[in-house]
């Protein structure tokens, strides 16, 4: 049985399912954008357009903190993701730490682990403490709620598109020429030749 809950956004975590996650730093979007998020989207197309708008706002990095731009912070965030994967909470397929947000593609285990959201709470808590120490500050580091999307594996190439989107994000944002050059990118070995 899958875990499903709702805060501002719906969250569905099916056992064995693949997820595309976007976590952002606290304060990385202006209040007007956050207010828009609370208005229900009329349909799936509206939801996708809204996500594209949020993503564009994040990619510009023009608003709020950009602590993930620092190599040491990028490294500790990616290490935290790999640690949770090594503990069996998920299979990490791809991740990319952008200056103010983080994209992750993963596959949940079929059975035998605590709810996924608890692993993410631990990840955010641990990395927030370490990152705040690294940048010399205190307070909220991550935005409380993440955007997560179940990747429909029945759709042709949906998982590969999510992985490509994740690793090519810094190229699209103009931060590097090749995805391999961005320090904040992780790609599982089995996906290397498919990207």
mmCIF file of C-alpha atoms in Angstrom:
data_model
loop_
_atom_site.group_PDB
_atom_site.id
_atom_site.type_symbol
_atom_site.label_atom_id
_atom_site.label_comp_id
_atom_site.label_asym_id
_atom_site.label_seq_id
_atom_site.Cartn_x
_atom_site.Cartn_y
_atom_site.Cartn_z
ATOM 1 C CA UNK A 1 0.000 0.000 0.000
ATOM 2 C CA UNK A 2 1.350 3.445 -0.862
ATOM 3 C CA UNK A 3 1.749 6.383 1.462
ATOM 4 C CA UNK A 4 -0.395 9.376 0.614
ATOM 5 C CA UNK A 5 -0.789 12.641 2.493
ATOM 6 C CA UNK A 6 -1.427 16.296 1.856
ATOM 7 C CA UNK A 7 -0.076 19.539 3.251
ATOM 8 C CA UNK A 8 -0.205 22.362 0.697
ATOM 9 C CA UNK A 9 0.584 19.830 -2.038
ATOM 10 C CA UNK A 10 -0.514 16.199 -2.457
ATOM 11 C CA UNK A 11 2.175 13.580 -1.797
ATOM 12 C CA UNK A 12 1.914 10.019 -3.092
ATOM 13 C CA UNK A 13 4.713 7.512 -2.469
ATOM 14 C CA UNK A 14 3.928 4.111 -4.042
ATOM 15 C CA UNK A 15 6.153 1.153 -3.033
ATOM 16 C CA UNK A 16 8.626 0.466 -5.836
ATOM 17 C CA UNK A 17 7.595 3.677 -7.577
ATOM 18 C CA UNK A 18 9.938 6.263 -9.022
ATOM 19 C CA UNK A 19 9.745 9.858 -7.767
ATOM 20 C CA UNK A 20 11.013 13.168 -9.128
ATOM 21 C CA UNK A 21 11.550 15.584 -6.221
ATOM 22 C CA UNK A 22 12.330 19.276 -6.042
ATOM 23 C CA UNK A 23 13.438 20.659 -2.691
ATOM 24 C CA UNK A 24 14.185 24.330 -2.393
ATOM 25 C CA UNK A 25 15.890 26.549 0.126
ATOM 26 C CA UNK A 26 13.687 28.469 2.540
ATOM 27 C CA UNK A 27 13.020 31.936 1.159
ATOM 28 C CA UNK A 28 13.937 31.066 -2.430
ATOM 29 C CA UNK A 29 10.608 32.144 -3.968
ATOM 30 C CA UNK A 30 8.842 35.505 -3.585
ATOM 31 C CA UNK A 31 5.601 35.647 -1.586
ATOM 32 C CA UNK A 32 3.485 36.330 -4.710
ATOM 33 C CA UNK A 33 4.617 33.009 -6.194
ATOM 34 C CA UNK A 34 3.861 31.207 -2.926
ATOM 35 C CA UNK A 35 0.391 32.761 -2.760
ATOM 36 C CA UNK A 36 -0.282 31.535 -6.312
ATOM 37 C CA UNK A 37 0.629 28.006 -5.213
ATOM 38 C CA UNK A 38 -2.226 28.003 -2.694
ATOM 39 C CA UNK A 39 -4.795 28.571 -5.449
ATOM 40 C CA UNK A 40 -5.938 25.173 -6.732
ATOM 41 C CA UNK A 41 -4.833 24.377 -10.282
ATOM 42 C CA UNK A 42 -7.766 23.605 -12.580
ATOM 43 C CA UNK A 43 -6.225 20.533 -14.221
ATOM 44 C CA UNK A 44 -3.021 18.614 -14.874
ATOM 45 C CA UNK A 45 -1.918 21.036 -17.595
ATOM 46 C CA UNK A 46 -2.355 23.972 -15.189
ATOM 47 C CA UNK A 47 -0.308 22.119 -12.550
ATOM 48 C CA UNK A 48 2.500 21.497 -15.041
ATOM 49 C CA UNK A 49 2.485 25.121 -16.207
ATOM 50 C CA UNK A 50 2.607 26.287 -12.591
ATOM 51 C CA UNK A 51 5.555 23.977 -11.817
ATOM 52 C CA UNK A 52 7.369 25.278 -14.934
ATOM 53 C CA UNK A 53 6.826 28.832 -13.682
ATOM 54 C CA UNK A 54 8.226 27.966 -10.212
ATOM 55 C CA UNK A 55 11.165 26.190 -11.806
ATOM 56 C CA UNK A 56 11.932 29.210 -13.991
ATOM 57 C CA UNK A 57 11.865 31.458 -10.906
ATOM 58 C CA UNK A 58 14.258 29.110 -9.106
ATOM 59 C CA UNK A 59 16.635 28.766 -12.053
ATOM 60 C CA UNK A 60 17.193 32.502 -12.283
ATOM 61 C CA UNK A 61 18.373 32.501 -8.672
ATOM 62 C CA UNK A 62 17.340 36.142 -8.547
ATOM 63 C CA UNK A 63 15.444 35.841 -5.276
ATOM 64 C CA UNK A 64 16.538 34.521 -1.912
ATOM 65 C CA UNK A 65 19.549 32.511 -0.747
ATOM 66 C CA UNK A 66 21.886 30.527 -3.007
ATOM 67 C CA UNK A 67 23.813 28.536 -0.376
ATOM 68 C CA UNK A 68 23.827 25.385 -2.510
ATOM 69 C CA UNK A 69 26.162 27.191 -4.912
ATOM 70 C CA UNK A 70 29.013 26.603 -2.453
ATOM 71 C CA UNK A 71 30.930 23.391 -3.311
ATOM 72 C CA UNK A 72 31.139 22.263 0.330
ATOM 73 C CA UNK A 73 27.364 22.622 0.767
ATOM 74 C CA UNK A 74 26.700 20.839 -2.538
ATOM 75 C CA UNK A 75 28.959 17.997 -1.419
ATOM 76 C CA UNK A 76 27.309 17.527 1.968
ATOM 77 C CA UNK A 77 23.809 17.552 0.426
ATOM 78 C CA UNK A 78 24.776 14.907 -2.144
ATOM 79 C CA UNK A 79 26.482 12.869 0.589
ATOM 80 C CA UNK A 80 23.277 13.019 2.644
ATOM 81 C CA UNK A 81 21.255 11.696 -0.292
ATOM 82 C CA UNK A 82 23.735 8.871 -0.868
ATOM 83 C CA UNK A 83 23.719 8.001 2.846
ATOM 84 C CA UNK A 84 19.919 7.611 2.884
ATOM 85 C CA UNK A 85 20.187 5.457 -0.256
ATOM 86 C CA UNK A 86 22.894 3.292 1.340
ATOM 87 C CA UNK A 87 20.540 2.709 4.284
ATOM 88 C CA UNK A 88 17.960 1.318 1.846
ATOM 89 C CA UNK A 89 15.400 4.125 2.031
ATOM 90 C CA UNK A 90 15.476 4.432 -1.777
ATOM 91 C CA UNK A 91 17.594 3.817 -4.851
ATOM 92 C CA UNK A 92 19.193 7.095 -5.907
ATOM 93 C CA UNK A 93 19.139 7.449 -9.701
ATOM 94 C CA UNK A 94 20.073 11.111 -10.197
ATOM 95 C CA UNK A 95 20.423 14.330 -8.244
ATOM 96 C CA UNK A 96 21.462 17.891 -8.953
ATOM 97 C CA UNK A 97 22.123 20.612 -6.395
ATOM 98 C CA UNK A 98 21.366 23.937 -8.051
ATOM 99 C CA UNK A 99 22.211 27.214 -6.254
ATOM 100 C CA UNK A 100 18.835 27.429 -4.467
ATOM 101 C CA UNK A 101 17.131 24.078 -5.056
ATOM 102 C CA UNK A 102 17.744 20.364 -5.396
ATOM 103 C CA UNK A 103 16.344 17.895 -7.934
ATOM 104 C CA UNK A 104 16.305 14.189 -7.116
ATOM 105 C CA UNK A 105 15.116 11.136 -9.043
ATOM 106 C CA UNK A 106 14.807 7.965 -7.002
ATOM 107 C CA UNK A 107 13.017 4.651 -6.756
ATOM 108 C CA UNK A 108 11.292 3.672 -3.520
ATOM 109 C CA UNK A 109 11.757 0.187 -2.054
ATOM 110 C CA UNK A 110 8.913 -2.303 -2.470
ATOM 111 C CA UNK A 111 8.596 -3.206 1.215
ATOM 112 C CA UNK A 112 10.299 -3.164 4.566
ATOM 113 C CA UNK A 113 11.103 0.490 5.240
ATOM 114 C CA UNK A 114 9.581 3.349 7.141
ATOM 115 C CA UNK A 115 7.509 5.896 5.213
ATOM 116 C CA UNK A 116 9.605 7.830 2.705
ATOM 117 C CA UNK A 117 8.696 11.223 4.155
ATOM 118 C CA UNK A 118 10.461 10.304 7.407
ATOM 119 C CA UNK A 119 13.704 9.584 5.539
ATOM 120 C CA UNK A 120 13.350 12.968 3.819
ATOM 121 C CA UNK A 121 12.705 14.704 7.144
ATOM 122 C CA UNK A 122 15.940 13.196 8.503
ATOM 123 C CA UNK A 123 17.822 14.151 5.341
ATOM 124 C CA UNK A 124 16.613 17.764 5.508
ATOM 125 C CA UNK A 125 17.262 18.057 9.231
ATOM 126 C CA UNK A 126 20.792 16.627 9.097
ATOM 127 C CA UNK A 127 21.847 18.560 5.996
ATOM 128 C CA UNK A 128 20.339 21.785 7.356
ATOM 129 C CA UNK A 129 22.465 21.566 10.510
ATOM 130 C CA UNK A 130 25.648 20.844 8.546
ATOM 131 C CA UNK A 131 24.956 23.404 5.810
ATOM 132 C CA UNK A 132 24.069 26.153 8.283
ATOM 133 C CA UNK A 133 27.329 25.461 10.109
ATOM 134 C CA UNK A 134 29.210 25.614 6.786
ATOM 135 C CA UNK A 135 27.712 28.968 5.772
ATOM 136 C CA UNK A 136 27.902 30.428 9.289
ATOM 137 C CA UNK A 137 24.237 30.920 10.005
ATOM 138 C CA UNK A 138 21.277 29.413 11.888
ATOM 139 C CA UNK A 139 17.584 29.099 11.145
ATOM 140 C CA UNK A 140 15.542 27.365 8.500
ATOM 141 C CA UNK A 141 17.608 26.058 5.627
ATOM 142 C CA UNK A 142 15.108 24.025 3.569
ATOM 143 C CA UNK A 143 11.558 24.941 2.705
ATOM 144 C CA UNK A 144 9.291 22.663 4.751
ATOM 145 C CA UNK A 145 7.455 21.045 1.868
ATOM 146 C CA UNK A 146 8.977 19.524 -1.248
ATOM 147 C CA UNK A 147 7.406 19.069 -4.647
ATOM 148 C CA UNK A 148 7.245 15.379 -5.471
ATOM 149 C CA UNK A 149 5.910 13.782 -8.605
ATOM 150 C CA UNK A 150 5.353 10.084 -9.239
ATOM 151 C CA UNK A 151 7.098 9.159 -12.483
ATOM 152 C CA UNK A 152 4.649 7.075 -14.466
ATOM 153 C CA UNK A 153 6.820 4.280 -15.698
ATOM 154 C CA UNK A 154 4.080 3.023 -18.013
ATOM 155 C CA UNK A 155 4.659 6.122 -20.143
ATOM 156 C CA UNK A 156 7.431 5.600 -22.676
ATOM 157 C CA UNK A 157 10.717 7.051 -21.481
ATOM 158 C CA UNK A 158 9.196 9.013 -18.535
ATOM 159 C CA UNK A 159 11.897 7.957 -16.061
ATOM 160 C CA UNK A 160 14.693 8.698 -18.542
ATOM 161 C CA UNK A 161 13.182 12.171 -19.158
ATOM 162 C CA UNK A 162 13.145 12.869 -15.411
ATOM 163 C CA UNK A 163 16.792 11.773 -15.085
ATOM 164 C CA UNK A 164 17.850 13.869 -18.104
ATOM 165 C CA UNK A 165 15.945 16.898 -16.814
ATOM 166 C CA UNK A 166 17.727 16.573 -13.483
ATOM 167 C CA UNK A 167 21.293 16.267 -14.754
ATOM 168 C CA UNK A 168 20.884 18.838 -17.543
ATOM 169 C CA UNK A 169 19.363 21.464 -15.237
ATOM 170 C CA UNK A 170 22.644 23.371 -14.678
ATOM 171 C CA UNK A 171 23.287 23.398 -18.438
ATOM 172 C CA UNK A 172 19.785 24.757 -19.089
ATOM 173 C CA UNK A 173 20.351 27.430 -16.415
ATOM 174 C CA UNK A 174 23.645 28.471 -18.060
ATOM 175 C CA UNK A 175 25.822 27.384 -15.122
ATOM 176 C CA UNK A 176 28.008 25.035 -17.179
ATOM 177 C CA UNK A 177 28.461 23.745 -20.726
ATOM 178 C CA UNK A 178 28.238 19.996 -19.973
ATOM 179 C CA UNK A 179 26.310 18.325 -17.169
ATOM 180 C CA UNK A 180 29.444 16.369 -16.205
ATOM 181 C CA UNK A 181 31.175 19.657 -15.309
ATOM 182 C CA UNK A 182 28.698 20.611 -12.563
ATOM 183 C CA UNK A 183 30.034 19.570 -9.132
ATOM 184 C CA UNK A 184 26.543 19.252 -7.713
ATOM 185 C CA UNK A 185 25.416 16.455 -10.028
ATOM 186 C CA UNK A 186 25.081 12.769 -9.181
ATOM 187 C CA UNK A 187 24.110 10.128 -11.729
ATOM 188 C CA UNK A 188 23.921 6.411 -10.926
ATOM 189 C CA UNK A 189 26.348 4.352 -12.979
ATOM 190 C CA UNK A 190 23.636 2.392 -14.782
ATOM 191 C CA UNK A 191 22.217 5.668 -16.150
ATOM 192 C CA UNK A 192 25.526 7.087 -17.434
ATOM 193 C CA UNK A 193 25.178 5.758 -20.978
ATOM 194 C CA UNK A 194 21.467 6.644 -21.238
ATOM 195 C CA UNK A 195 21.880 10.363 -20.634
#
